[in-house]
PDB file of C-alpha atoms in Angstrom:
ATOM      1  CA  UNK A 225      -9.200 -10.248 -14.794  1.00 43.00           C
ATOM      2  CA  UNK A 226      -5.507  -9.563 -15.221  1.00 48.00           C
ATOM      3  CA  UNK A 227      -3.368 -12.477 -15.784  1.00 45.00           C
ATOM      4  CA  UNK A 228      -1.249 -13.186 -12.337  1.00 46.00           C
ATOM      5  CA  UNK A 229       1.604 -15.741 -11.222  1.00 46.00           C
ATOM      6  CA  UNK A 230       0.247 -15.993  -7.663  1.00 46.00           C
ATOM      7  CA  UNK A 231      -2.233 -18.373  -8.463  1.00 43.00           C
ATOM      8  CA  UNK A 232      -5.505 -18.050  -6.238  1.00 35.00           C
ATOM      9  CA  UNK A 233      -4.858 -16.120  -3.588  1.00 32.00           C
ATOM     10  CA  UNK A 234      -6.871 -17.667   0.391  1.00 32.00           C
ATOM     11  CA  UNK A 235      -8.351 -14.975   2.922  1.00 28.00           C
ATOM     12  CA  UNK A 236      -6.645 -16.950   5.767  1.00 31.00           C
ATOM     13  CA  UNK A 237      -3.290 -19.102   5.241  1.00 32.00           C
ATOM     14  CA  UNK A 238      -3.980 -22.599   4.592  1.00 29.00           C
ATOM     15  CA  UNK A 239      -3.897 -24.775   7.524  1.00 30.00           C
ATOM     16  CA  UNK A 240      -1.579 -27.381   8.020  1.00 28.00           C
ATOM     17  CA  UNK A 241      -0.442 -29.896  10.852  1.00 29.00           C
ATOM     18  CA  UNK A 242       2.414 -28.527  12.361  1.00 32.00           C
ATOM     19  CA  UNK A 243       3.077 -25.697  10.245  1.00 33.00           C
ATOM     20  CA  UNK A 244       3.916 -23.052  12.795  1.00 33.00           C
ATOM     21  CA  UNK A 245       4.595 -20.378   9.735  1.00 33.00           C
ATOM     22  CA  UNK A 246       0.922 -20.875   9.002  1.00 36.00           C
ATOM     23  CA  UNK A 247      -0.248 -20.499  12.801  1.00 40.00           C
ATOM     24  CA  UNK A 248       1.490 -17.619  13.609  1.00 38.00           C
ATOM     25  CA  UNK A 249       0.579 -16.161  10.213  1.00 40.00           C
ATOM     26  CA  UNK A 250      -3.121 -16.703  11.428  1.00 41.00           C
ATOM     27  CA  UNK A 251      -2.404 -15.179  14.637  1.00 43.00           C
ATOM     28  CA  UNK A 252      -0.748 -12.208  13.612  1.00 43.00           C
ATOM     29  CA  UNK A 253      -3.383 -11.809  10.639  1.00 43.00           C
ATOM     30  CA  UNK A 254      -6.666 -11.448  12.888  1.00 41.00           C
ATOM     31  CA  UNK A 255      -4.890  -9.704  16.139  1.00 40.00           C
ATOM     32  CA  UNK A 256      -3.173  -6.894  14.589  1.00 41.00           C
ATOM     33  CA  UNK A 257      -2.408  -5.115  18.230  1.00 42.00           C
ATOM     34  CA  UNK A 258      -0.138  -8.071  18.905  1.00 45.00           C
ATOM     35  CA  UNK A 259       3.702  -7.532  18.693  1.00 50.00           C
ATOM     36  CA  UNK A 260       5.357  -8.802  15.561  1.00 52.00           C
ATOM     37  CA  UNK A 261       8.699 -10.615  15.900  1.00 59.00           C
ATOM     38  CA  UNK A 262       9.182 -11.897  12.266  1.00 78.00           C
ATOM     39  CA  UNK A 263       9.916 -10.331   8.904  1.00 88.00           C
ATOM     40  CA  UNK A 264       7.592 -11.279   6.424  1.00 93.00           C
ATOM     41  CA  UNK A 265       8.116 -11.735   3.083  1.00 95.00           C
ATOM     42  CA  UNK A 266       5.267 -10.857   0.835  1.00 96.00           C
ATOM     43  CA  UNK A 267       4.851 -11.660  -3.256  1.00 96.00           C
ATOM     44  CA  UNK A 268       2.975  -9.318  -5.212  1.00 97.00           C
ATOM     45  CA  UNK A 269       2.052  -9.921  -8.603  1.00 97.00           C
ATOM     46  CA  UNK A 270       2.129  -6.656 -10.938  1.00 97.00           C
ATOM     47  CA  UNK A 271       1.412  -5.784 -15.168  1.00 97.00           C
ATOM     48  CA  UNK A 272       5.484  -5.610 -15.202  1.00 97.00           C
ATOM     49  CA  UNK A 273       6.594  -8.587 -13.414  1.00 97.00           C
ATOM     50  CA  UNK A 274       6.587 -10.106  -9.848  1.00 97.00           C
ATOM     51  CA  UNK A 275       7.605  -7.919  -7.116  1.00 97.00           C
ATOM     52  CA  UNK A 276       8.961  -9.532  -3.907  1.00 97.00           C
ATOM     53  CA  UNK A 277       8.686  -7.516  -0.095  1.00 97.00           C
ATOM     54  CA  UNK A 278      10.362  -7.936   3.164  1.00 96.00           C
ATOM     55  CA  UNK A 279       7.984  -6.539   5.734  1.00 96.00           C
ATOM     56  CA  UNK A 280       9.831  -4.876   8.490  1.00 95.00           C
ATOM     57  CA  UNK A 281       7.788  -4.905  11.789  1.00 94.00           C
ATOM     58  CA  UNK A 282      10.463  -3.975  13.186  1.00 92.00           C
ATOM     59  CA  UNK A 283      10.648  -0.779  11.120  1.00 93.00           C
ATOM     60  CA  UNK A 284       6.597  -0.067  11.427  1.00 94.00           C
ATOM     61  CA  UNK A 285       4.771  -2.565  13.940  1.00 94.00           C
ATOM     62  CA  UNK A 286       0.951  -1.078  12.988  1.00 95.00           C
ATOM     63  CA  UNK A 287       1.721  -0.453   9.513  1.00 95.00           C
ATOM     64  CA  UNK A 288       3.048  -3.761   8.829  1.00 95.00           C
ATOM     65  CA  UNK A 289       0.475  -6.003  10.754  1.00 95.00           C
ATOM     66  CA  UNK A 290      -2.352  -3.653   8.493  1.00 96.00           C
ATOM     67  CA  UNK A 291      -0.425  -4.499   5.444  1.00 96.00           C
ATOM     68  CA  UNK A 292      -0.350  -8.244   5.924  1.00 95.00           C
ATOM     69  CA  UNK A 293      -4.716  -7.737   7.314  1.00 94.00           C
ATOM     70  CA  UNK A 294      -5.028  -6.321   4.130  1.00 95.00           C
ATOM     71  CA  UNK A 295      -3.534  -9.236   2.399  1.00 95.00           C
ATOM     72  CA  UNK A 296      -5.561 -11.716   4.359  1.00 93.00           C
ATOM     73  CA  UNK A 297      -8.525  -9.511   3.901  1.00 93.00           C
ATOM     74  CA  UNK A 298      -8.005 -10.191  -0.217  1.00 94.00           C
ATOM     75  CA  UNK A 299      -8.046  -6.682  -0.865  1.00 95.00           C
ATOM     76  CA  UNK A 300      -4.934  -6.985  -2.946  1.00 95.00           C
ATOM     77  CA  UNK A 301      -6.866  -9.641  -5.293  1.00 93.00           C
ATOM     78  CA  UNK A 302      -9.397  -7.105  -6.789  1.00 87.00           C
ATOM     79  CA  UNK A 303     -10.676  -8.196 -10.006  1.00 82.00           C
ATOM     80  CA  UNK A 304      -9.838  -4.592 -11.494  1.00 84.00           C
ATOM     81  CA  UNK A 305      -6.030  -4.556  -9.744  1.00 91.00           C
ATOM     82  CA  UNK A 306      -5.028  -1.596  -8.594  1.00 95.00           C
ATOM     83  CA  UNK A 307      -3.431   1.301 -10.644  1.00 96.00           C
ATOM     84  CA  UNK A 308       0.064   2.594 -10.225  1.00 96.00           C
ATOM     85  CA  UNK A 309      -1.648   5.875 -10.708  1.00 95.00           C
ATOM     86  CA  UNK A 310       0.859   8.187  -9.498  1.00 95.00           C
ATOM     87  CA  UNK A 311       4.267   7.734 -10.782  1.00 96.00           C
ATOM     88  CA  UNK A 312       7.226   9.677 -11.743  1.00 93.00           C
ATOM     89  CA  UNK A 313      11.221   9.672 -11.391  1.00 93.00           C
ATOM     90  CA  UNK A 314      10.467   9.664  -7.780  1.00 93.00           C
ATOM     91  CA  UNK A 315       7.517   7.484  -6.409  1.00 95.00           C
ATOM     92  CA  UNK A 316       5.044   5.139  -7.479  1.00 97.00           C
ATOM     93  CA  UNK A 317       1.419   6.089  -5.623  1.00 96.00           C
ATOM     94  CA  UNK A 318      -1.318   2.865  -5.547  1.00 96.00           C
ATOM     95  CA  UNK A 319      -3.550   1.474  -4.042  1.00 93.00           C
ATOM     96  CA  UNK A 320      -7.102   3.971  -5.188  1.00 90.00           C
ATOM     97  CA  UNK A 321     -10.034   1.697  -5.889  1.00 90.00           C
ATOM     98  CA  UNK A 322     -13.727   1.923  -6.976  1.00 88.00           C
ATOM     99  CA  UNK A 323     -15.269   2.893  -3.562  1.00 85.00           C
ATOM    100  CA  UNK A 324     -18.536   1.196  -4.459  1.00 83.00           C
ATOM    101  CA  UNK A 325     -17.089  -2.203  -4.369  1.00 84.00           C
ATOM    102  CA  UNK A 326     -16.675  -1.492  -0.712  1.00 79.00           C
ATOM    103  CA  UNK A 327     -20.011  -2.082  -0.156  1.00 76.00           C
ATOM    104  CA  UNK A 328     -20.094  -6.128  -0.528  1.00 75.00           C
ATOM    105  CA  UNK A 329     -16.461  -6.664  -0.801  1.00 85.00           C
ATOM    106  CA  UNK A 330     -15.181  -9.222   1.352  1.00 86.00           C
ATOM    107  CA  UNK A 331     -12.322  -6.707   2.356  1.00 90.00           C
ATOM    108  CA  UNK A 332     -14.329  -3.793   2.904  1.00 87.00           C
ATOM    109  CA  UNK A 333     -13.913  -3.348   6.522  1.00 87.00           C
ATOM    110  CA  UNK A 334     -10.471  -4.138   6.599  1.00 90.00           C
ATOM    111  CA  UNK A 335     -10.132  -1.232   3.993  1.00 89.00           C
ATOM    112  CA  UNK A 336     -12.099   1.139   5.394  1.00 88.00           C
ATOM    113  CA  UNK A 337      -9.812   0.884   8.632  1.00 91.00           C
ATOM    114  CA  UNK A 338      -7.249   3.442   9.153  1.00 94.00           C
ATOM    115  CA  UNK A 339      -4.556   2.754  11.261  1.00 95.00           C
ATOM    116  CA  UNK A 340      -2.642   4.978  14.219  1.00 95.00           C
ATOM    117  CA  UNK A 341       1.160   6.489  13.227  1.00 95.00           C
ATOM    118  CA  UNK A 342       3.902   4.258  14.035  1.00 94.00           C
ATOM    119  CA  UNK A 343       7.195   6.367  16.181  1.00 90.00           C
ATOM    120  CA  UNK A 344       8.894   7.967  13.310  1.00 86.00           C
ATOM    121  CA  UNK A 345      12.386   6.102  12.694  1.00 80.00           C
ATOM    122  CA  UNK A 346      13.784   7.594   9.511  1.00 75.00           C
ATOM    123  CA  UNK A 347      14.649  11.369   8.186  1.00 78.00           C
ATOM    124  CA  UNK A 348      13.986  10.432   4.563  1.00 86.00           C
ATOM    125  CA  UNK A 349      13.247   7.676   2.737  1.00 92.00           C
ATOM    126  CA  UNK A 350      15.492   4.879   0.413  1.00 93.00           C
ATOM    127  CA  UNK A 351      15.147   3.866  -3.047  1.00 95.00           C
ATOM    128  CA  UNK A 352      13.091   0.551  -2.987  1.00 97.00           C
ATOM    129  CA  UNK A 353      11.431   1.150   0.412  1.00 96.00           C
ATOM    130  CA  UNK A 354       7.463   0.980   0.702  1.00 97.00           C
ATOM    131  CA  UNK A 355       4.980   3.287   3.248  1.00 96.00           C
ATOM    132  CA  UNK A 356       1.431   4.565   3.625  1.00 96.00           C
ATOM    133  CA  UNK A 357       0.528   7.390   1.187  1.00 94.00           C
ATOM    134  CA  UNK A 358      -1.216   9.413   4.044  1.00 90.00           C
ATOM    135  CA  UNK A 359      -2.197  12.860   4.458  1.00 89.00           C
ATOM    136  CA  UNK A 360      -1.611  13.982   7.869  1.00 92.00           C
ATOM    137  CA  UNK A 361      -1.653  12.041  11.602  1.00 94.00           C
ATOM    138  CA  UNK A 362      -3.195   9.059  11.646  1.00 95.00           C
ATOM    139  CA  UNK A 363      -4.252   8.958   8.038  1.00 95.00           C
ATOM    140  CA  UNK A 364      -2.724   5.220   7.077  1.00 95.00           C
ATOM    141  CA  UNK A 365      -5.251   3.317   5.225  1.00 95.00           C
ATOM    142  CA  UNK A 366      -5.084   1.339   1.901  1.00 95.00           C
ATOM    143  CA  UNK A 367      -2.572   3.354  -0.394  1.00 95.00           C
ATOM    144  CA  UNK A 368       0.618   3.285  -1.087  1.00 97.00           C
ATOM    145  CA  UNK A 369       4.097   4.592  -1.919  1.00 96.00           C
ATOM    146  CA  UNK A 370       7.021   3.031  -3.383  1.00 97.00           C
ATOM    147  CA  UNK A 371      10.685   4.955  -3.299  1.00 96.00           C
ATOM    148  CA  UNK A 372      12.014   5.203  -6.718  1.00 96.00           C
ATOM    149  CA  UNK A 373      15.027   7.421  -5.751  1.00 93.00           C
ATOM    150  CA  UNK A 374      16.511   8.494  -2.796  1.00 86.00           C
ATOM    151  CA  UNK A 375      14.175  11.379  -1.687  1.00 80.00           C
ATOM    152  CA  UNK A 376      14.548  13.922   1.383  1.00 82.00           C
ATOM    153  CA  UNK A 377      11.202  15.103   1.487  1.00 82.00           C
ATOM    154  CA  UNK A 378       9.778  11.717   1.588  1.00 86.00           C
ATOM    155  CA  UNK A 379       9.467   9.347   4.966  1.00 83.00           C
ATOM    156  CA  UNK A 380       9.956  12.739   6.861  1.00 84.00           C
ATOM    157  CA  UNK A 381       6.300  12.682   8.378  1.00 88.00           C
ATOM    158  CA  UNK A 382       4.760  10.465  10.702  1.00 88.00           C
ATOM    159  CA  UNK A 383       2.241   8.988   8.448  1.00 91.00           C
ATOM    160  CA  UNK A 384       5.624   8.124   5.922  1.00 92.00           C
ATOM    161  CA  UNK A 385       7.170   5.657   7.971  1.00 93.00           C
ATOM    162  CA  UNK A 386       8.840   2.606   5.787  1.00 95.00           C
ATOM    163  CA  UNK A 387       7.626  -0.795   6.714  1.00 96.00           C
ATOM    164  CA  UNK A 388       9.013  -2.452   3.947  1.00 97.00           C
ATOM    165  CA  UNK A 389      11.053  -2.880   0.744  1.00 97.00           C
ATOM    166  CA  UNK A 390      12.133  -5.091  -2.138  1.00 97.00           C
ATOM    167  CA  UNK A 391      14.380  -8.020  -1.841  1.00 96.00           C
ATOM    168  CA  UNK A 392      16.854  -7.320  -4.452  1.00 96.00           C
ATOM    169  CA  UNK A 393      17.523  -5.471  -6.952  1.00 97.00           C
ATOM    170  CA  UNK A 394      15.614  -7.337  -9.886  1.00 97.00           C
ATOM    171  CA  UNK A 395      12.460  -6.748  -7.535  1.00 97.00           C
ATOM    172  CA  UNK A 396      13.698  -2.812  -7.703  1.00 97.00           C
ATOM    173  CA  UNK A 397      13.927  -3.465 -11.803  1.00 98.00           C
ATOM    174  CA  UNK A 398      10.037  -4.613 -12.213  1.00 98.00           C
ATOM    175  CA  UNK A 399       9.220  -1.112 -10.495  1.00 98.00           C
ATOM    176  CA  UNK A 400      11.801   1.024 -12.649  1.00 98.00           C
ATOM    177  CA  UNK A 401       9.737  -0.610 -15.493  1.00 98.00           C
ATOM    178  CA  UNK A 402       6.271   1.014 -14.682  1.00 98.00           C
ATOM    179  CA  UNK A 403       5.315   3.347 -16.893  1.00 97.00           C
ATOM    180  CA  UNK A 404       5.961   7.118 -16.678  1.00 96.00           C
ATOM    181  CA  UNK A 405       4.568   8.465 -19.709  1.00 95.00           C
ATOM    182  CA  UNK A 406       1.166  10.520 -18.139  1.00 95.00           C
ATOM    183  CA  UNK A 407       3.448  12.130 -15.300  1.00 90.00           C
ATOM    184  CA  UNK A 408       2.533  13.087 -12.307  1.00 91.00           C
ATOM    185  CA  UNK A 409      -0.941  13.680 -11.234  1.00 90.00           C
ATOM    186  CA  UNK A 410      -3.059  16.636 -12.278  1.00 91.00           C
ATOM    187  CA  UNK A 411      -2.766  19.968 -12.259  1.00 90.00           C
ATOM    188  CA  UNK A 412       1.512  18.497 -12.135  1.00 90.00           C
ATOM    189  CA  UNK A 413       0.746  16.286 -14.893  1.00 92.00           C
ATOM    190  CA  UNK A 414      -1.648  14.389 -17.142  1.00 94.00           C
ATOM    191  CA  UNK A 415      -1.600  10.839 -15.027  1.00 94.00           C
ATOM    192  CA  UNK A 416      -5.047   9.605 -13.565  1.00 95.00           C
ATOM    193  CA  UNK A 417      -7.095  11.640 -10.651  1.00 94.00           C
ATOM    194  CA  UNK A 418      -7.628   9.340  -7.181  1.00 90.00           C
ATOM    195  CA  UNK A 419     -10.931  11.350  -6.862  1.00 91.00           C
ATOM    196  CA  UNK A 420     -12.359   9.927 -10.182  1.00 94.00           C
ATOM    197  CA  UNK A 421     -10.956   6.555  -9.419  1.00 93.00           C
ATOM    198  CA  UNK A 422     -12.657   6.227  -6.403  1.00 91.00           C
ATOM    199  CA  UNK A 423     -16.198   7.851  -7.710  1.00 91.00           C
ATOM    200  CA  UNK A 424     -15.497   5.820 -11.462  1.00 92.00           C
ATOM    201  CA  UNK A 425     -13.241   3.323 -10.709  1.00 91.00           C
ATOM    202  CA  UNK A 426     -12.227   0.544 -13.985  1.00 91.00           C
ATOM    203  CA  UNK A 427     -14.348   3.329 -16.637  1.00 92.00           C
ATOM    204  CA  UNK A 428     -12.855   6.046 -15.457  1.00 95.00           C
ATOM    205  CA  UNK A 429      -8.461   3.963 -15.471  1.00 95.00           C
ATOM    206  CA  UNK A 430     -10.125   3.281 -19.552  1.00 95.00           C
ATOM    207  CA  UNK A 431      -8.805   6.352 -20.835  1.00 96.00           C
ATOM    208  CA  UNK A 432      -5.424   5.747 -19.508  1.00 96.00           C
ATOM    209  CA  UNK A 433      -4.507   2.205 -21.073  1.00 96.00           C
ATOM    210  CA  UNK A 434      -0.754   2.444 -20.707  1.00 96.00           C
ATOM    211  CA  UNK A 435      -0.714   2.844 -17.042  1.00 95.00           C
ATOM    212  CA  UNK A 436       0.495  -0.202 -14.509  1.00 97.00           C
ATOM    213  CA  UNK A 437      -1.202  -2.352 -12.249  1.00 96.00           C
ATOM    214  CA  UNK A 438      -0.891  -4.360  -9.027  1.00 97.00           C
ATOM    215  CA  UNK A 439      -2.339  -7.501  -9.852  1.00 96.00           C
ATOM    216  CA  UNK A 440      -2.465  -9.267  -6.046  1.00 95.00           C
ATOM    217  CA  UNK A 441      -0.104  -9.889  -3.283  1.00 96.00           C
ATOM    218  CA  UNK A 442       0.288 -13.011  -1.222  1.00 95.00           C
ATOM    219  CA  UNK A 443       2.481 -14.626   1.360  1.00 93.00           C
ATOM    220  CA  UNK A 444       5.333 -16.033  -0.691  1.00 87.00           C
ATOM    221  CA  UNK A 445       5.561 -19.991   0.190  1.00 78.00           C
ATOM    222  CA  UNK A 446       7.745 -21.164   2.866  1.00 61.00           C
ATOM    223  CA  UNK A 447       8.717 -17.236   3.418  1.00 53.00           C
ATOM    224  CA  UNK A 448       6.304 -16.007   5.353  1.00 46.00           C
ATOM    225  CA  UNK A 449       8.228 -15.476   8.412  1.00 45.00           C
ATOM    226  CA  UNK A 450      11.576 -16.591   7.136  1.00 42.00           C
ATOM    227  CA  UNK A 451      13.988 -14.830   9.217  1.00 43.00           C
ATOM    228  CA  UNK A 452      12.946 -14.184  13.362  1.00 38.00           C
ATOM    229  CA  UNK A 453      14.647 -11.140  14.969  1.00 35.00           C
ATOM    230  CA  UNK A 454      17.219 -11.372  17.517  1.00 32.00           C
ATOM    231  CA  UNK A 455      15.780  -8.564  19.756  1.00 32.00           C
ATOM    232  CA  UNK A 456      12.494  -9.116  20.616  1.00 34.00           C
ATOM    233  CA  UNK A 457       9.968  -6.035  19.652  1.00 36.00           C
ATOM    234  CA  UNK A 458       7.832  -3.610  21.626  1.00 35.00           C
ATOM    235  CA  UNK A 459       4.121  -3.636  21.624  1.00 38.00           C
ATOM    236  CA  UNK A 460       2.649  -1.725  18.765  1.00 37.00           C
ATOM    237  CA  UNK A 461       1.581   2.119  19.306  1.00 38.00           C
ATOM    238  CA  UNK A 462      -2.174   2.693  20.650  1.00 39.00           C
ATOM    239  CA  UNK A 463      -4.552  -0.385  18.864  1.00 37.00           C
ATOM    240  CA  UNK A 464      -5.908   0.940  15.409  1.00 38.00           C
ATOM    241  CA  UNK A 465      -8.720   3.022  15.075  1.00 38.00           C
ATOM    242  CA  UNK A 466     -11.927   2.960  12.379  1.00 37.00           C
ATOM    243  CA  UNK A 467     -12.884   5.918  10.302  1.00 39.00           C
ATOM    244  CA  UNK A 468     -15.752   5.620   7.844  1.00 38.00           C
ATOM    245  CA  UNK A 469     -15.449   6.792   4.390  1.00 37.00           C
ATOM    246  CA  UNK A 470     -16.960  10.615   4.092  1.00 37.00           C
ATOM    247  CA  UNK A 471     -19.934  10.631   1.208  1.00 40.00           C
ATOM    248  CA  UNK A 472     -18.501  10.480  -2.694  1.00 39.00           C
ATOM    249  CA  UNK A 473     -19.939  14.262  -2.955  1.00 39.00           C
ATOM    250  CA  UNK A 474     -16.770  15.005  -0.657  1.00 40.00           C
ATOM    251  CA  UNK A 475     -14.058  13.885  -2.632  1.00 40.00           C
ATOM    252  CA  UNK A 476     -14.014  16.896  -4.785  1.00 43.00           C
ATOM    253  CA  UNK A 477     -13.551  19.200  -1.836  1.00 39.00           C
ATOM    254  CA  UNK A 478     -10.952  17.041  -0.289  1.00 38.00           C
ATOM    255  CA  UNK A 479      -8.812  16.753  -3.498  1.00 44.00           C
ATOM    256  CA  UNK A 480      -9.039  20.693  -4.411  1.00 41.00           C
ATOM    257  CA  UNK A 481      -7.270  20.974  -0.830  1.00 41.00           C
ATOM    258  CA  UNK A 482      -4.997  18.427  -1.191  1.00 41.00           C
ATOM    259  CA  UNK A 483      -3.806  20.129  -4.433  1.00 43.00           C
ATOM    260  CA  UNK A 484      -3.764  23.537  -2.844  1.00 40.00           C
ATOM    261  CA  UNK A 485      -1.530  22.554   0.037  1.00 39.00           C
ATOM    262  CA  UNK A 486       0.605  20.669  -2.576  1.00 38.00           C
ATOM    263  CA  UNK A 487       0.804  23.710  -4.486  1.00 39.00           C
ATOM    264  CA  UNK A 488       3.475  24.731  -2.005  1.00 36.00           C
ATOM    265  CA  UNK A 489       6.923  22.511  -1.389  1.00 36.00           C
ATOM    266  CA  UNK A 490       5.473  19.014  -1.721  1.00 36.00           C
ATOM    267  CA  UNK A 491       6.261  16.203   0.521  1.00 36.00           C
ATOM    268  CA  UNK A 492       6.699  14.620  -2.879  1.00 34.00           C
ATOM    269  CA  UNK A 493      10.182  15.251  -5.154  1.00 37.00           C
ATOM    270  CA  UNK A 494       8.802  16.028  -8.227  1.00 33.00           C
TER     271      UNK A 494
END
């Protein structure tokens, strides 16, 4: 495994007498259709340095309680990491992983869920801000975008909704660091395929050695619900819903159509 500063990483917070951060953590963690009325804030561990998150409920109440399930869930904490696999001047794309893990992983279920859009609050989105890389209503599942540079055709669509960003702006340094060099995705560049990560996983990442990784994310200690809002929030949109992962032999077919329909003005600055 990659080398990480977050030390081992729990599937539930640890419990302590009278630590209320922990219990509501808990709470939160395993009841993802309650309101949030906390920001979070969220370490991740990465190939280029430590990344710290505030998670703004406010921002995206589903999206950020599936975030912080995911955390819990340890899905963050792969052995392998997960690949920065899409990046360029504009975004970094993660969060692809070897789908045949999911069949014993501890976080498989909490992976496999995909999560209803949160009320779109933004026209585009900032530099440093993190959403869901989805593909159409109600898509939000395990992957990822980071903002690299103010973008206007990014965080227009529903499933694009910020629910976080970095603290400051070393945080928004360790991300400028990741490396560029295989561009954008295929057929826009020479950077990995999610298809063939998610049939081939760790053998198929091999042949691109230079590319970044996120190495685990956890609650960052005595942060994780350092600041409490003043107004409290509305209930979440509709509770989440479950979608099972179609058959590998699939994947193909869904990525030629992705790449057709991106073929056109991408919801991506390229």
């Amino acid at each position: 495994r990659r080398s990480s500063s977050l030390g081992p990483v729990h599937v539930e917070p640890a419990q302590t007498p009278k630590n209320s951060v922990n219990k509501w953590a808990r709470k939160l963690l395993f009841a993802t259709s309650s309101p949030i009325h906390m920001t979070v804030i969220v370490r991740c561990a990465t190939t280029k340095g430590d990344v710290t998150i505030i998670v703004h409920p406010e921002w995206a109440p589903v999206g950020a309680a599936h975030f912080l399930a995911l955390i819990a869930a340890g899905f963050f904490n792969q052995t392998s990491g997960l690949s920065f696999f899409r990046v360029n001047e504009a975004i970094i794309q993660w969060g692809a992983y070897d789908r045949r893990l999911d069949r014993t992983a501890a976080w498989a279920s909490e992976a496999r869920r995909i999560i209803r859009d949160d009320p779109p609050r933004c026209s585009s989105m900032r530099r440093g801000q993190l959403a869901y890389a989805g593909g159409g209503p109600d898509s939000r599942g395990s992957q990822f975008i980071w903002c690299l540079s103010p973008n206007p055709y990014l965080g227009r669509e529903v499933w694009e909704v910020p629910f976080a960003e970095v603290e400051s702006a070393a945080d928004m340094a360790v991300l400028d660091r990741a490396f560029k060099g295989y561009g954008d995705m295929p057929p826009w560049g020479k950077g990995p395929d999610q298809g063939k990560i998610m049939q081939r996983g760790a053998r198929y990442l091999a042949k691109f050695p230079r590319i970044d990784y996120n190495l685990g994310c956890a609650l960052a200690p005595g942060g994780a619900a350092s600041r409490r809002l003043a107004v409290p929030l509305p209930a979440p949109p509709a509770p989440i819903i479950r979608s099972n992962w179609l058959p590998a032999t699939s994947w193909p077919v869904l990525m030629l159509c992705a790449r057709m329909s991106l073929a056109t003005p991408s919801t991506f600055m390229r």
